[in-house]
GROMACS .gro file of C-alpha atoms in nm:
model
  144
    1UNK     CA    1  10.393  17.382   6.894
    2UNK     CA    2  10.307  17.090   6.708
    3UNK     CA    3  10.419  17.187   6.424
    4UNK     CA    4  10.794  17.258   6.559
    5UNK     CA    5  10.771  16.891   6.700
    6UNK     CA    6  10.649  16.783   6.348
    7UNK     CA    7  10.929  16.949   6.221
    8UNK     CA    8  11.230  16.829   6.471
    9UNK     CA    9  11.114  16.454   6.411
   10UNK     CA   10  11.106  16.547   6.045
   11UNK     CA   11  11.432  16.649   6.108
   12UNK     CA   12  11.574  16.362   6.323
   13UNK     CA   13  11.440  16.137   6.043
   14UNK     CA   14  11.660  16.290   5.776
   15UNK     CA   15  11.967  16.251   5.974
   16UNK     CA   16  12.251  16.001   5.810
   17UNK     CA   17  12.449  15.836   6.115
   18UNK     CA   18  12.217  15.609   6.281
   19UNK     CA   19  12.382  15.685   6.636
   20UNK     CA   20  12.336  16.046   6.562
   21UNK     CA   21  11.961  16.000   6.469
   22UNK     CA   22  11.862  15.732   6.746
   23UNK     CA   23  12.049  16.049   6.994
   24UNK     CA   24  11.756  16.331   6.794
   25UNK     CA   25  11.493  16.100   6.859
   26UNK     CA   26  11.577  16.013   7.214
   27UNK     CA   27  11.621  16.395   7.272
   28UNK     CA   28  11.249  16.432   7.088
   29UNK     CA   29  11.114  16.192   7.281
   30UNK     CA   30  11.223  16.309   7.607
   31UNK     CA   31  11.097  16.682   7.497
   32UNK     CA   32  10.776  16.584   7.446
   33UNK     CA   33  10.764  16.383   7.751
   34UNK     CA   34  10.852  16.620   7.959
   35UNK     CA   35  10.585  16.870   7.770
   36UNK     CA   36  10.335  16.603   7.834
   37UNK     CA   37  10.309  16.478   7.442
   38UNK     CA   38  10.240  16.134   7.507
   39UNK     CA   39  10.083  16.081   7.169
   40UNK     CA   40  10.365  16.216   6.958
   41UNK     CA   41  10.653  16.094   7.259
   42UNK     CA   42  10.556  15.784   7.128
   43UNK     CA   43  10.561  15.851   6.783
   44UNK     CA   44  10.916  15.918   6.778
   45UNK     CA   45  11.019  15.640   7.057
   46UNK     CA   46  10.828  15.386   6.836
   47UNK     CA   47  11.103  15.546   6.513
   48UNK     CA   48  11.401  15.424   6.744
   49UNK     CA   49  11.525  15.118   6.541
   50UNK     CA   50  11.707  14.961   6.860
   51UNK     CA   51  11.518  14.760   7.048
   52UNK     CA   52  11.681  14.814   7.355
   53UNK     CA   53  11.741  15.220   7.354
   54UNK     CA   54  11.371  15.196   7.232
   55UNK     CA   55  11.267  15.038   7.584
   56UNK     CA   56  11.442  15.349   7.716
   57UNK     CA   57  11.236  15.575   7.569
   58UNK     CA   58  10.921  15.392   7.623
   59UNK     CA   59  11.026  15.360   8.008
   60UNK     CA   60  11.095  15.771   8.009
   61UNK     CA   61  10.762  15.804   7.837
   62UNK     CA   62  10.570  15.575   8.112
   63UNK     CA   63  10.754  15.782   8.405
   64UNK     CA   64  10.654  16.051   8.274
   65UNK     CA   65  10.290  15.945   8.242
   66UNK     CA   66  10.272  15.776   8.598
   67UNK     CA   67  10.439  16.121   8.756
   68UNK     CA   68  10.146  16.279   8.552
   69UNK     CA   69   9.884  16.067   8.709
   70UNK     CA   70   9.801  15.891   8.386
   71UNK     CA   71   9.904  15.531   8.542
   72UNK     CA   72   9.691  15.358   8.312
   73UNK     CA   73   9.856  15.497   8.015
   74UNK     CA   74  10.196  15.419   8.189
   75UNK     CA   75  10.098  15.058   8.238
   76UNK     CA   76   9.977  15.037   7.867
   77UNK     CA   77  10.345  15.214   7.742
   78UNK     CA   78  10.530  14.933   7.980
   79UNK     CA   79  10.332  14.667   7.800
   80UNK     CA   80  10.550  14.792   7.442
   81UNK     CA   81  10.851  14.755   7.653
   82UNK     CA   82  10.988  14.424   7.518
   83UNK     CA   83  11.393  14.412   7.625
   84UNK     CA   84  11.535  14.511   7.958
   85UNK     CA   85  11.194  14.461   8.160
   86UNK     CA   86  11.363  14.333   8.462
   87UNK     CA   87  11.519  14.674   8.478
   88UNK     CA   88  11.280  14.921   8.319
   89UNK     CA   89  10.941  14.765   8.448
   90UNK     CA   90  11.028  14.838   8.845
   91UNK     CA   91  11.155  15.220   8.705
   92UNK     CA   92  10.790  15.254   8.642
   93UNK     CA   93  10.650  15.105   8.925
   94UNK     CA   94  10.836  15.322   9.146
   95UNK     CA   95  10.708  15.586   8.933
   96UNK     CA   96  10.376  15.483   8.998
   97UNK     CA   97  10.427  15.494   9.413
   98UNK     CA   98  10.539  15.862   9.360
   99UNK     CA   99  10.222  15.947   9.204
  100UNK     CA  100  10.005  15.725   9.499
  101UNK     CA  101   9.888  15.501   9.227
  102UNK     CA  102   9.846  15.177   9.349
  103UNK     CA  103   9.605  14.962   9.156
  104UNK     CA  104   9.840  14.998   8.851
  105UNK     CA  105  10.150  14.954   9.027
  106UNK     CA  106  10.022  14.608   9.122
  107UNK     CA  107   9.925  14.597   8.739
  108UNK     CA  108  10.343  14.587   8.700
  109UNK     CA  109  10.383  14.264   8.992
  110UNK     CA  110  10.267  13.958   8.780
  111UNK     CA  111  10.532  14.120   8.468
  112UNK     CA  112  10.814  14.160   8.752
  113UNK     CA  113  10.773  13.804   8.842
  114UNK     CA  114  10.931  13.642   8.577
  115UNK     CA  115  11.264  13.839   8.658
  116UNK     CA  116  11.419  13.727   9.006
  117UNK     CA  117  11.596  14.114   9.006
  118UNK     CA  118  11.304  14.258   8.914
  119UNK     CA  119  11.103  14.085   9.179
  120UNK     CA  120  11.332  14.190   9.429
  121UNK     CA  121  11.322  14.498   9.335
  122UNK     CA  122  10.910  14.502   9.359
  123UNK     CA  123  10.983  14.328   9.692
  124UNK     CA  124  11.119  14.662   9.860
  125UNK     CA  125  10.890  14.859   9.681
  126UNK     CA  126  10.588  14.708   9.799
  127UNK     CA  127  10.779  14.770  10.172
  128UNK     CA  128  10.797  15.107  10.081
  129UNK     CA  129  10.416  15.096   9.955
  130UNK     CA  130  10.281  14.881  10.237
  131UNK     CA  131  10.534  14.992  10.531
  132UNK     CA  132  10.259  14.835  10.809
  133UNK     CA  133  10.347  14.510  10.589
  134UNK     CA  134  10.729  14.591  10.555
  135UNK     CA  135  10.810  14.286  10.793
  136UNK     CA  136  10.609  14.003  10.629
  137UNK     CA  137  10.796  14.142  10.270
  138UNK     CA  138  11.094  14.090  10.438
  139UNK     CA  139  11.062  13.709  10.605
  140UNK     CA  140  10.897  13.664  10.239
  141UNK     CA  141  11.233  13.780  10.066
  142UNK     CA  142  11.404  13.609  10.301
  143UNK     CA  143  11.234  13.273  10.246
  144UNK     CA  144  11.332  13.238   9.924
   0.00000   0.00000   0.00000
C-alpha cells in the first residue's frame, strides 16, 4: 500500500497546473487520512504550497487523528496550522470532544484566545463539554 501512496504523491508532484496539483495532493492527503497515514498525510499536506489550503489539510489530518484517539498527535498537527486558526483550531477541538478527549482539547483554549470567533466558538463547546457548567459559560459570554 505504501508503495501506491508513494506512487500517487509521485504522481501529484509531476502535475503542471498548480490548482490541479494542490487538488491531487489535497485528495492524497485526505486518502491517507482517512486510511489512518498520519506520517505520509502529512508528507503530502506539508507539499501544498498555499498556506492557507495547507491549514486545510493539516486541520483534516488533526480530525482525523483526534476521531482516532491520537489527540496528542492532533494537538501537535494544529500547532503547524499557521493561517485560518480562528476557524480551523475549534474544528479540532470539537473533534477532540467527539473522541472524549479532554486534556488536549483544553490544550486548543489558550490558542483560541487570541481569536474573539474562535473563543466563542470554544465558549459553546466547553457548554457542550461541561453541560453541569453550561450556565456560568453563558453569564461568562455574556459578560463580555
Amino acid at each position: 500500500a505504501r508503495e501506491v501512496w508513494g506512487a500517487a504523491l509521485e504522481a501529484a508532484r509531476g502535475i503542471e497546473s498548480g490548482q490541479d496539483r494542490v487538488a491531487a495532493l489535497r485528495w492524497i492527503v485526505d486518502a491517507l487520512a482517512g486510511a489512518g497515514e498520519f506520517g505520509a498525510a502529512l508528507e503530502a499536506a506539508r507539499e501544498i504550497e498555499d498556506e492557507e489550503l495547507r491549514a486545510k489539510a493539516l486541520a483534516a489530518i488533526a480530525e482525523a487523528q483526534a476521531k482516532a484517539g491520537l489527540g496528542e498527535r492532533a494537538v501537535e498537527t494544529a500547532e503547524m496550522i499557521l493561517t485560518r486558526r480562528n476557524e480551523l483550531l475549534p474544528q479540532i477541538a470539537a473533534a477532540l470532544i467527539e473522541a472524549g478527549d479532554r486534556a488536549n482539547f483544553q490544550r486548543l483554549l489558550v490558542p483560541c484566545a487570541y481569536y474573539p470567533d474562535a473563543a466563542y466558538r470554544m465558549c459553546g463547546l466547553l457548554a457542550r463539554l461541561y453541560s453541569d457548567q453550561a450556565a456560568a459559560v453563558a453569564r461568562a459570554v455574556r459578560t463580555f
